[in-house]
Each structure stands twice: as C-alpha cells, then as structure tokens.
JSON list of C-alpha atoms in Angstrom, two decimals:
[
{"chain": "A", "resi": 1, "resn": "UNK", "atom": "CA", "xyz": [3.30, -17.07, 5.21]},
{"chain": "A", "resi": 2, "resn": "UNK", "atom": "CA", "xyz": [0.16, -17.35, 7.26]},
{"chain": "A", "resi": 3, "resn": "UNK", "atom": "CA", "xyz": [-2.71, -14.98, 6.86]},
{"chain": "A", "resi": 4, "resn": "UNK", "atom": "CA", "xyz": [-2.50, -13.45, 10.31]},
{"chain": "A", "resi": 5, "resn": "UNK", "atom": "CA", "xyz": [0.91, -11.98, 9.61]},
{"chain": "A", "resi": 6, "resn": "UNK", "atom": "CA", "xyz": [-0.34, -10.39, 6.41]},
{"chain": "A", "resi": 7, "resn": "UNK", "atom": "CA", "xyz": [-3.39, -8.94, 8.14]},
{"chain": "A", "resi": 8, "resn": "UNK", "atom": "CA", "xyz": [-1.15, -7.53, 10.87]},
{"chain": "A", "resi": 9, "resn": "UNK", "atom": "CA", "xyz": [1.12, -5.86, 8.35]},
{"chain": "A", "resi": 10, "resn": "UNK", "atom": "CA", "xyz": [-1.84, -4.47, 6.42]},
{"chain": "A", "resi": 11, "resn": "UNK", "atom": "CA", "xyz": [-3.52, -3.03, 9.49]},
{"chain": "A", "resi": 12, "resn": "UNK", "atom": "CA", "xyz": [-0.34, -1.48, 10.86]},
{"chain": "A", "resi": 13, "resn": "UNK", "atom": "CA", "xyz": [0.35, 0.03, 7.43]},
{"chain": "A", "resi": 14, "resn": "UNK", "atom": "CA", "xyz": [-3.18, 1.42, 7.28]},
{"chain": "A", "resi": 15, "resn": "UNK", "atom": "CA", "xyz": [-2.87, 2.95, 10.74]},
{"chain": "A", "resi": 16, "resn": "UNK", "atom": "CA", "xyz": [0.50, 4.50, 9.89]},
{"chain": "A", "resi": 17, "resn": "UNK", "atom": "CA", "xyz": [-1.01, 5.90, 6.69]},
{"chain": "A", "resi": 18, "resn": "UNK", "atom": "CA", "xyz": [-4.00, 7.39, 8.51]},
{"chain": "A", "resi": 19, "resn": "UNK", "atom": "CA", "xyz": [-1.71, 8.87, 11.13]},
{"chain": "A", "resi": 20, "resn": "UNK", "atom": "CA", "xyz": [0.25, 10.76, 8.50]},
{"chain": "A", "resi": 21, "resn": "UNK", "atom": "CA", "xyz": [-2.70, 11.70, 6.32]},
{"chain": "A", "resi": 22, "resn": "UNK", "atom": "CA", "xyz": [-3.54, 14.96, 8.06]},
{"chain": "A", "resi": 23, "resn": "UNK", "atom": "CA", "xyz": [0.04, 16.23, 8.42]},
{"chain": "A", "resi": 24, "resn": "UNK", "atom": "CA", "xyz": [1.74, 15.09, 5.24]},
{"chain": "A", "resi": 25, "resn": "UNK", "atom": "CA", "xyz": [-0.60, 13.27, 2.79]},
{"chain": "A", "resi": 26, "resn": "UNK", "atom": "CA", "xyz": [2.41, 12.43, 0.60]},
{"chain": "A", "resi": 27, "resn": "UNK", "atom": "CA", "xyz": [3.74, 10.01, 3.19]},
{"chain": "A", "resi": 28, "resn": "UNK", "atom": "CA", "xyz": [0.40, 8.23, 3.57]},
{"chain": "A", "resi": 29, "resn": "UNK", "atom": "CA", "xyz": [0.46, 7.40, -0.15]},
{"chain": "A", "resi": 30, "resn": "UNK", "atom": "CA", "xyz": [4.08, 6.24, 0.20]},
{"chain": "A", "resi": 31, "resn": "UNK", "atom": "CA", "xyz": [3.12, 3.98, 3.10]},
{"chain": "A", "resi": 32, "resn": "UNK", "atom": "CA", "xyz": [0.25, 2.60, 1.01]},
{"chain": "A", "resi": 33, "resn": "UNK", "atom": "CA", "xyz": [2.61, 1.74, -1.80]},
{"chain": "A", "resi": 34, "resn": "UNK", "atom": "CA", "xyz": [5.19, 0.15, 0.47]},
{"chain": "A", "resi": 35, "resn": "UNK", "atom": "CA", "xyz": [2.68, -1.91, 2.41]},
{"chain": "A", "resi": 36, "resn": "UNK", "atom": "CA", "xyz": [1.11, -3.33, -0.75]},
{"chain": "A", "resi": 37, "resn": "UNK", "atom": "CA", "xyz": [4.59, -4.11, -2.11]},
{"chain": "A", "resi": 38, "resn": "UNK", "atom": "CA", "xyz": [5.58, -5.93, 1.08]},
{"chain": "A", "resi": 39, "resn": "UNK", "atom": "CA", "xyz": [2.39, -7.96, 1.23]},
{"chain": "A", "resi": 40, "resn": "UNK", "atom": "CA", "xyz": [2.76, -9.05, -2.36]},
{"chain": "A", "resi": 41, "resn": "UNK", "atom": "CA", "xyz": [6.42, -9.98, -1.84]},
{"chain": "A", "resi": 42, "resn": "UNK", "atom": "CA", "xyz": [5.37, -12.11, 1.13]},
{"chain": "A", "resi": 43, "resn": "UNK", "atom": "CA", "xyz": [2.99, -14.04, -1.14]},
{"chain": "A", "resi": 44, "resn": "UNK", "atom": "CA", "xyz": [5.59, -14.90, -3.77]},
{"chain": "A", "resi": 45, "resn": "UNK", "atom": "CA", "xyz": [6.16, -18.48, -2.71]},
{"chain": "A", "resi": 46, "resn": "UNK", "atom": "CA", "xyz": [2.45, -19.29, -2.78]},
{"chain": "A", "resi": 47, "resn": "UNK", "atom": "CA", "xyz": [1.93, -17.66, -6.19]},
{"chain": "A", "resi": 48, "resn": "UNK", "atom": "CA", "xyz": [4.91, -19.53, -7.63]},
{"chain": "A", "resi": 49, "resn": "UNK", "atom": "CA", "xyz": [3.52, -22.78, -6.19]},
{"chain": "A", "resi": 50, "resn": "UNK", "atom": "CA", "xyz": [0.09, -22.17, -7.76]},
{"chain": "A", "resi": 51, "resn": "UNK", "atom": "CA", "xyz": [1.57, -21.50, -11.17]},
{"chain": "A", "resi": 52, "resn": "UNK", "atom": "CA", "xyz": [3.78, -24.61, -10.95]},
{"chain": "A", "resi": 53, "resn": "UNK", "atom": "CA", "xyz": [0.69, -26.71, -10.14]},
{"chain": "A", "resi": 54, "resn": "UNK", "atom": "CA", "xyz": [-1.19, -25.16, -13.08]},
{"chain": "A", "resi": 55, "resn": "UNK", "atom": "CA", "xyz": [1.77, -25.92, -15.35]},
{"chain": "A", "resi": 56, "resn": "UNK", "atom": "CA", "xyz": [1.95, -29.51, -14.14]},
{"chain": "A", "resi": 57, "resn": "UNK", "atom": "CA", "xyz": [-1.81, -30.04, -14.65]},
{"chain": "A", "resi": 58, "resn": "UNK", "atom": "CA", "xyz": [-1.68, -28.54, -18.12]},
{"chain": "A", "resi": 59, "resn": "UNK", "atom": "CA", "xyz": [1.23, -30.82, -19.00]},
{"chain": "A", "resi": 60, "resn": "UNK", "atom": "CA", "xyz": [-0.64, -33.90, -17.76]},
{"chain": "A", "resi": 61, "resn": "UNK", "atom": "CA", "xyz": [-3.75, -32.93, -19.76]},
{"chain": "A", "resi": 62, "resn": "UNK", "atom": "CA", "xyz": [-1.38, -32.19, -22.67]},
{"chain": "A", "resi": 63, "resn": "UNK", "atom": "CA", "xyz": [-2.97, -28.78, -23.10]},
{"chain": "A", "resi": 64, "resn": "UNK", "atom": "CA", "xyz": [-1.21, -26.31, -25.33]},
{"chain": "A", "resi": 65, "resn": "UNK", "atom": "CA", "xyz": [1.24, -24.65, -22.94]},
{"chain": "A", "resi": 66, "resn": "UNK", "atom": "CA", "xyz": [1.30, -21.42, -24.97]},
{"chain": "A", "resi": 67, "resn": "UNK", "atom": "CA", "xyz": [-2.27, -20.65, -23.96]},
{"chain": "A", "resi": 68, "resn": "UNK", "atom": "CA", "xyz": [-1.47, -21.31, -20.29]},
{"chain": "A", "resi": 69, "resn": "UNK", "atom": "CA", "xyz": [1.49, -18.95, -20.57]},
{"chain": "A", "resi": 70, "resn": "UNK", "atom": "CA", "xyz": [-0.71, -16.29, -22.17]},
{"chain": "A", "resi": 71, "resn": "UNK", "atom": "CA", "xyz": [-3.27, -16.68, -19.39]},
{"chain": "A", "resi": 72, "resn": "UNK", "atom": "CA", "xyz": [-0.57, -16.26, -16.73]},
{"chain": "A", "resi": 73, "resn": "UNK", "atom": "CA", "xyz": [0.76, -13.22, -18.58]},
{"chain": "A", "resi": 74, "resn": "UNK", "atom": "CA", "xyz": [-2.73, -11.70, -18.67]},
{"chain": "A", "resi": 75, "resn": "UNK", "atom": "CA", "xyz": [-3.12, -12.30, -14.93]},
{"chain": "A", "resi": 76, "resn": "UNK", "atom": "CA", "xyz": [0.17, -10.45, -14.39]},
{"chain": "A", "resi": 77, "resn": "UNK", "atom": "CA", "xyz": [-0.90, -7.51, -16.54]},
{"chain": "A", "resi": 78, "resn": "UNK", "atom": "CA", "xyz": [-4.26, -7.34, -14.79]},
{"chain": "A", "resi": 79, "resn": "UNK", "atom": "CA", "xyz": [-2.63, -7.41, -11.37]},
{"chain": "A", "resi": 80, "resn": "UNK", "atom": "CA", "xyz": [-0.10, -4.70, -12.22]},
{"chain": "A", "resi": 81, "resn": "UNK", "atom": "CA", "xyz": [-2.73, -2.45, -13.78]},
{"chain": "A", "resi": 82, "resn": "UNK", "atom": "CA", "xyz": [-4.89, -2.89, -10.68]},
{"chain": "A", "resi": 83, "resn": "UNK", "atom": "CA", "xyz": [-1.89, -2.12, -8.48]},
{"chain": "A", "resi": 84, "resn": "UNK", "atom": "CA", "xyz": [-1.19, 1.17, -10.28]},
{"chain": "A", "resi": 85, "resn": "UNK", "atom": "CA", "xyz": [-4.87, 2.08, -10.46]},
{"chain": "A", "resi": 86, "resn": "UNK", "atom": "CA", "xyz": [-5.53, 1.66, -6.76]},
{"chain": "A", "resi": 87, "resn": "UNK", "atom": "CA", "xyz": [-2.41, 3.62, -5.78]},
{"chain": "A", "resi": 88, "resn": "UNK", "atom": "CA", "xyz": [-3.45, 6.51, -8.02]},
{"chain": "A", "resi": 89, "resn": "UNK", "atom": "CA", "xyz": [-6.92, 6.39, -6.43]},
{"chain": "A", "resi": 90, "resn": "UNK", "atom": "CA", "xyz": [-5.33, 6.45, -2.98]},
{"chain": "A", "resi": 91, "resn": "UNK", "atom": "CA", "xyz": [-3.49, 9.57, -4.05]},
{"chain": "A", "resi": 92, "resn": "UNK", "atom": "CA", "xyz": [-6.80, 11.05, -5.22]},
{"chain": "A", "resi": 93, "resn": "UNK", "atom": "CA", "xyz": [-5.97, 11.08, -8.94]},
{"chain": "A", "resi": 94, "resn": "UNK", "atom": "CA", "xyz": [-8.99, 9.33, -10.45]},
{"chain": "A", "resi": 95, "resn": "UNK", "atom": "CA", "xyz": [-8.23, 10.55, -13.98]},
{"chain": "A", "resi": 96, "resn": "UNK", "atom": "CA", "xyz": [-4.79, 8.94, -13.98]},
{"chain": "A", "resi": 97, "resn": "UNK", "atom": "CA", "xyz": [-6.23, 5.78, -12.43]},
{"chain": "A", "resi": 98, "resn": "UNK", "atom": "CA", "xyz": [-8.75, 5.58, -15.27]},
{"chain": "A", "resi": 99, "resn": "UNK", "atom": "CA", "xyz": [-5.99, 5.91, -17.85]},
{"chain": "A", "resi": 100, "resn": "UNK", "atom": "CA", "xyz": [-3.92, 3.15, -16.25]},
{"chain": "A", "resi": 101, "resn": "UNK", "atom": "CA", "xyz": [-6.96, 0.88, -16.21]},
{"chain": "A", "resi": 102, "resn": "UNK", "atom": "CA", "xyz": [-7.56, 1.62, -19.91]},
{"chain": "A", "resi": 103, "resn": "UNK", "atom": "CA", "xyz": [-3.91, 0.83, -20.69]},
{"chain": "A", "resi": 104, "resn": "UNK", "atom": "CA", "xyz": [-4.20, -2.43, -18.77]},
{"chain": "A", "resi": 105, "resn": "UNK", "atom": "CA", "xyz": [-7.28, -3.48, -20.73]},
{"chain": "A", "resi": 106, "resn": "UNK", "atom": "CA", "xyz": [-5.62, -2.68, -24.05]},
{"chain": "A", "resi": 107, "resn": "UNK", "atom": "CA", "xyz": [-2.49, -4.62, -23.09]},
{"chain": "A", "resi": 108, "resn": "UNK", "atom": "CA", "xyz": [-4.64, -7.60, -22.14]},
{"chain": "A", "resi": 109, "resn": "UNK", "atom": "CA", "xyz": [-6.42, -7.54, -25.49]},
{"chain": "A", "resi": 110, "resn": "UNK", "atom": "CA", "xyz": [-3.05, -7.29, -27.24]},
{"chain": "A", "resi": 111, "resn": "UNK", "atom": "CA", "xyz": [-1.74, -10.22, -25.22]},
{"chain": "A", "resi": 112, "resn": "UNK", "atom": "CA", "xyz": [-4.77, -12.37, -26.02]},
{"chain": "A", "resi": 113, "resn": "UNK", "atom": "CA", "xyz": [-4.57, -11.99, -29.81]},
{"chain": "A", "resi": 114, "resn": "UNK", "atom": "CA", "xyz": [-3.05, -15.48, -30.39]},
{"chain": "A", "resi": 115, "resn": "UNK", "atom": "CA", "xyz": [-5.94, -17.12, -28.56]},
{"chain": "A", "resi": 116, "resn": "UNK", "atom": "CA", "xyz": [-8.48, -15.11, -30.56]},
{"chain": "A", "resi": 117, "resn": "UNK", "atom": "CA", "xyz": [-6.88, -16.10, -33.86]},
{"chain": "A", "resi": 118, "resn": "UNK", "atom": "CA", "xyz": [-6.81, -19.74, -32.79]},
{"chain": "A", "resi": 119, "resn": "UNK", "atom": "CA", "xyz": [-10.51, -19.65, -31.95]},
{"chain": "A", "resi": 120, "resn": "UNK", "atom": "CA", "xyz": [-11.31, -17.95, -35.26]},
{"chain": "A", "resi": 121, "resn": "UNK", "atom": "CA", "xyz": [-9.37, -20.51, -37.23]},
{"chain": "A", "resi": 122, "resn": "UNK", "atom": "CA", "xyz": [-11.23, -23.26, -35.38]},
{"chain": "A", "resi": 123, "resn": "UNK", "atom": "CA", "xyz": [-14.60, -21.68, -36.21]},
{"chain": "A", "resi": 124, "resn": "UNK", "atom": "CA", "xyz": [-13.73, -21.13, -39.84]},
{"chain": "A", "resi": 125, "resn": "UNK", "atom": "CA", "xyz": [-12.68, -24.75, -40.10]},
{"chain": "A", "resi": 126, "resn": "UNK", "atom": "CA", "xyz": [-16.00, -25.96, -38.65]},
{"chain": "A", "resi": 127, "resn": "UNK", "atom": "CA", "xyz": [-18.33, -23.72, -40.61]},
{"chain": "A", "resi": 128, "resn": "UNK", "atom": "CA", "xyz": [-19.41, -25.39, -43.87]},
{"chain": "A", "resi": 129, "resn": "UNK", "atom": "CA", "xyz": [-18.32, -22.74, -46.38]},
{"chain": "B", "resi": 1, "resn": "UNK", "atom": "CA", "xyz": [11.35, -8.69, 4.49]},
{"chain": "B", "resi": 2, "resn": "UNK", "atom": "CA", "xyz": [10.60, -5.00, 4.77]},
{"chain": "B", "resi": 3, "resn": "UNK", "atom": "CA", "xyz": [8.10, -4.67, 7.55]},
{"chain": "B", "resi": 4, "resn": "UNK", "atom": "CA", "xyz": [10.32, -2.26, 9.41]},
{"chain": "B", "resi": 5, "resn": "UNK", "atom": "CA", "xyz": [10.31, -0.16, 6.24]},
{"chain": "B", "resi": 6, "resn": "UNK", "atom": "CA", "xyz": [6.71, 0.83, 6.94]},
{"chain": "B", "resi": 7, "resn": "UNK", "atom": "CA", "xyz": [7.58, 2.16, 10.38]},
{"chain": "B", "resi": 8, "resn": "UNK", "atom": "CA", "xyz": [10.77, 3.78, 9.10]},
{"chain": "B", "resi": 9, "resn": "UNK", "atom": "CA", "xyz": [8.73, 5.78, 6.58]},
{"chain": "B", "resi": 10, "resn": "UNK", "atom": "CA", "xyz": [6.11, 6.60, 9.20]},
{"chain": "B", "resi": 11, "resn": "UNK", "atom": "CA", "xyz": [8.87, 7.82, 11.51]},
{"chain": "B", "resi": 12, "resn": "UNK", "atom": "CA", "xyz": [10.40, 9.98, 8.82]},
{"chain": "B", "resi": 13, "resn": "UNK", "atom": "CA", "xyz": [6.98, 11.42, 8.04]},
{"chain": "B", "resi": 14, "resn": "UNK", "atom": "CA", "xyz": [6.33, 12.32, 11.66]},
{"chain": "B", "resi": 15, "resn": "UNK", "atom": "CA", "xyz": [9.78, 13.84, 12.16]},
{"chain": "B", "resi": 16, "resn": "UNK", "atom": "CA", "xyz": [9.47, 15.90, 8.99]},
{"chain": "B", "resi": 17, "resn": "UNK", "atom": "CA", "xyz": [6.03, 17.19, 9.89]},
{"chain": "B", "resi": 18, "resn": "UNK", "atom": "CA", "xyz": [7.20, 18.13, 13.40]},
{"chain": "B", "resi": 19, "resn": "UNK", "atom": "CA", "xyz": [10.28, 19.84, 12.01]},
{"chain": "B", "resi": 20, "resn": "UNK", "atom": "CA", "xyz": [8.10, 21.58, 9.48]},
{"chain": "B", "resi": 21, "resn": "UNK", "atom": "CA", "xyz": [5.81, 23.01, 12.15]},
{"chain": "B", "resi": 22, "resn": "UNK", "atom": "CA", "xyz": [8.84, 23.99, 14.25]},
{"chain": "B", "resi": 23, "resn": "UNK", "atom": "CA", "xyz": [10.52, 25.84, 11.40]},
{"chain": "B", "resi": 24, "resn": "UNK", "atom": "CA", "xyz": [7.28, 27.54, 10.31]},
{"chain": "B", "resi": 25, "resn": "UNK", "atom": "CA", "xyz": [6.57, 28.74, 13.86]},
{"chain": "B", "resi": 26, "resn": "UNK", "atom": "CA", "xyz": [10.09, 30.16, 14.10]},
{"chain": "B", "resi": 27, "resn": "UNK", "atom": "CA", "xyz": [9.59, 32.08, 10.89]},
{"chain": "B", "resi": 28, "resn": "UNK", "atom": "CA", "xyz": [11.84, 30.07, 8.51]},
{"chain": "B", "resi": 29, "resn": "UNK", "atom": "CA", "xyz": [9.33, 28.94, 5.87]},
{"chain": "B", "resi": 30, "resn": "UNK", "atom": "CA", "xyz": [11.91, 28.20, 3.17]},
{"chain": "B", "resi": 31, "resn": "UNK", "atom": "CA", "xyz": [13.89, 25.85, 5.43]},
{"chain": "B", "resi": 32, "resn": "UNK", "atom": "CA", "xyz": [10.62, 24.16, 6.34]},
{"chain": "B", "resi": 33, "resn": "UNK", "atom": "CA", "xyz": [10.03, 23.51, 2.65]},
{"chain": "B", "resi": 34, "resn": "UNK", "atom": "CA", "xyz": [13.61, 22.26, 2.31]},
{"chain": "B", "resi": 35, "resn": "UNK", "atom": "CA", "xyz": [13.23, 19.74, 5.12]},
{"chain": "B", "resi": 36, "resn": "UNK", "atom": "CA", "xyz": [9.93, 18.52, 3.67]},
{"chain": "B", "resi": 37, "resn": "UNK", "atom": "CA", "xyz": [11.55, 17.97, 0.29]},
{"chain": "B", "resi": 38, "resn": "UNK", "atom": "CA", "xyz": [14.60, 16.31, 1.83]},
{"chain": "B", "resi": 39, "resn": "UNK", "atom": "CA", "xyz": [12.42, 13.92, 3.84]},
{"chain": "B", "resi": 40, "resn": "UNK", "atom": "CA", "xyz": [10.37, 13.13, 0.77]},
{"chain": "B", "resi": 41, "resn": "UNK", "atom": "CA", "xyz": [13.46, 12.35, -1.30]},
{"chain": "B", "resi": 42, "resn": "UNK", "atom": "CA", "xyz": [14.80, 10.02, 1.38]},
{"chain": "B", "resi": 43, "resn": "UNK", "atom": "CA", "xyz": [11.48, 8.17, 1.53]},
{"chain": "B", "resi": 44, "resn": "UNK", "atom": "CA", "xyz": [11.22, 7.89, -2.24]},
{"chain": "B", "resi": 45, "resn": "UNK", "atom": "CA", "xyz": [14.75, 6.48, -2.49]},
{"chain": "B", "resi": 46, "resn": "UNK", "atom": "CA", "xyz": [13.93, 3.90, 0.18]},
{"chain": "B", "resi": 47, "resn": "UNK", "atom": "CA", "xyz": [10.79, 2.95, -1.72]},
{"chain": "B", "resi": 48, "resn": "UNK", "atom": "CA", "xyz": [12.65, 2.74, -5.02]},
{"chain": "B", "resi": 49, "resn": "UNK", "atom": "CA", "xyz": [14.56, -0.44, -4.13]},
{"chain": "B", "resi": 50, "resn": "UNK", "atom": "CA", "xyz": [11.43, -2.17, -2.84]},
{"chain": "B", "resi": 51, "resn": "UNK", "atom": "CA", "xyz": [9.37, -1.28, -5.93]},
{"chain": "B", "resi": 52, "resn": "UNK", "atom": "CA", "xyz": [12.11, -2.27, -8.39]},
{"chain": "B", "resi": 53, "resn": "UNK", "atom": "CA", "xyz": [12.49, -5.60, -6.57]},
{"chain": "B", "resi": 54, "resn": "UNK", "atom": "CA", "xyz": [8.69, -6.08, -6.77]},
{"chain": "B", "resi": 55, "resn": "UNK", "atom": "CA", "xyz": [8.51, -5.35, -10.49]},
{"chain": "B", "resi": 56, "resn": "UNK", "atom": "CA", "xyz": [11.52, -7.62, -11.15]},
{"chain": "B", "resi": 57, "resn": "UNK", "atom": "CA", "xyz": [9.88, -10.57, -9.37]},
{"chain": "B", "resi": 58, "resn": "UNK", "atom": "CA", "xyz": [6.55, -9.92, -11.08]},
{"chain": "B", "resi": 59, "resn": "UNK", "atom": "CA", "xyz": [8.32, -9.94, -14.42]},
{"chain": "B", "resi": 60, "resn": "UNK", "atom": "CA", "xyz": [9.93, -13.29, -13.68]},
{"chain": "B", "resi": 61, "resn": "UNK", "atom": "CA", "xyz": [6.86, -14.96, -12.17]},
{"chain": "B", "resi": 62, "resn": "UNK", "atom": "CA", "xyz": [4.33, -13.82, -14.77]},
{"chain": "B", "resi": 63, "resn": "UNK", "atom": "CA", "xyz": [7.01, -13.93, -17.51]},
{"chain": "B", "resi": 64, "resn": "UNK", "atom": "CA", "xyz": [5.79, -10.60, -18.84]}
]
C-alpha cells in the first residue's frame, strides 16, 4: 500500500469532513472515524510484517519473547488510546479525551508490571545486602 | 477496502442536511428531526461493521 494512496484517502476524507462540518457536525466526526479506520486497515500488512521481523530478530538473539509480547501489547494499547483520544478531540470533548488518555496510561502500567518485577528482582540480586 | 464508504457517508450527510432545510422551510420541524435521526442511524450502522472489524484485527495483531 503505497503512501500516495493513503494521503489521497486522508485528504479526501478531510475535505468531506470539512464540507459537512457547518451543516451537520455529527457527520464530520463520523467521516473522521471512518477515514482513520480505513487508513489503519490499509496498513495491516506492513504492521504484521514489522512485528514478524521483530519476532524473528528476538528469536535469533534468544531474547525473552514474553517481554517482546508485552512491548507489542503496550504499543497496541497506546495506539488504541490515542485513536479514541483524537476522535473525542475531533468531536470537541476534551474532558472525555483526557479520561481515555488516563485510562490508556493506567492500562500500560498494568501491562508492564511483569517487566518491572523482573527488573526489581535483577536489582535486588545485584545489590550486596 | 472501504474508500467508497467515506463518500457514501458524505453523500448521506449532504442529503440529510438538504432534506432537513427543505422540511424546516416547509414548516415540518418534527419530520426534519426524524430524517436527521434516521440518517444518523444509517451512518452509525455502516460505521459499526468497519469499527468492529478494526478492533478485531487490532486484537489479533497486538494480541491484546
């Protein structure tokens, strides 16, 4: 999926959204949501390819694959939270956007607990107690 | 994939806003509200499939 096609879709979506903003603002938010969904769905193959490469590299370096999986999960949570936040900002609801961002941060901290415990155990092992 | 979806929703939006103005000018405000709601429901249903497909693929790719 080359970049020109994605730019074309984005610009046409933006123009359609602006066109409808003065008459029916609801539809401009809907167009914003749909355009961002379509552009992300067009990028699926590339994202899958990147994650496969990361998995292969981590296997070759015999890294612990749990941490890689946690990192990928955190990327997903961050992307989704950003997706919801920006749509709420498009709709003009900054308070809701702030709450979604807070939820995203908390979910990321929750998801990264195993890594934190691993680091702590490592430190405790090193410190001469 | 769904590029025509953008223009379908834009078309529905334009038609609904024109109908709305038409009905308001001819004195039928309630029907104008009805058509706006109907158009909105149609658009939301069309968006529903696309968004559920998006969240499903995100769940599989990022194994959330």
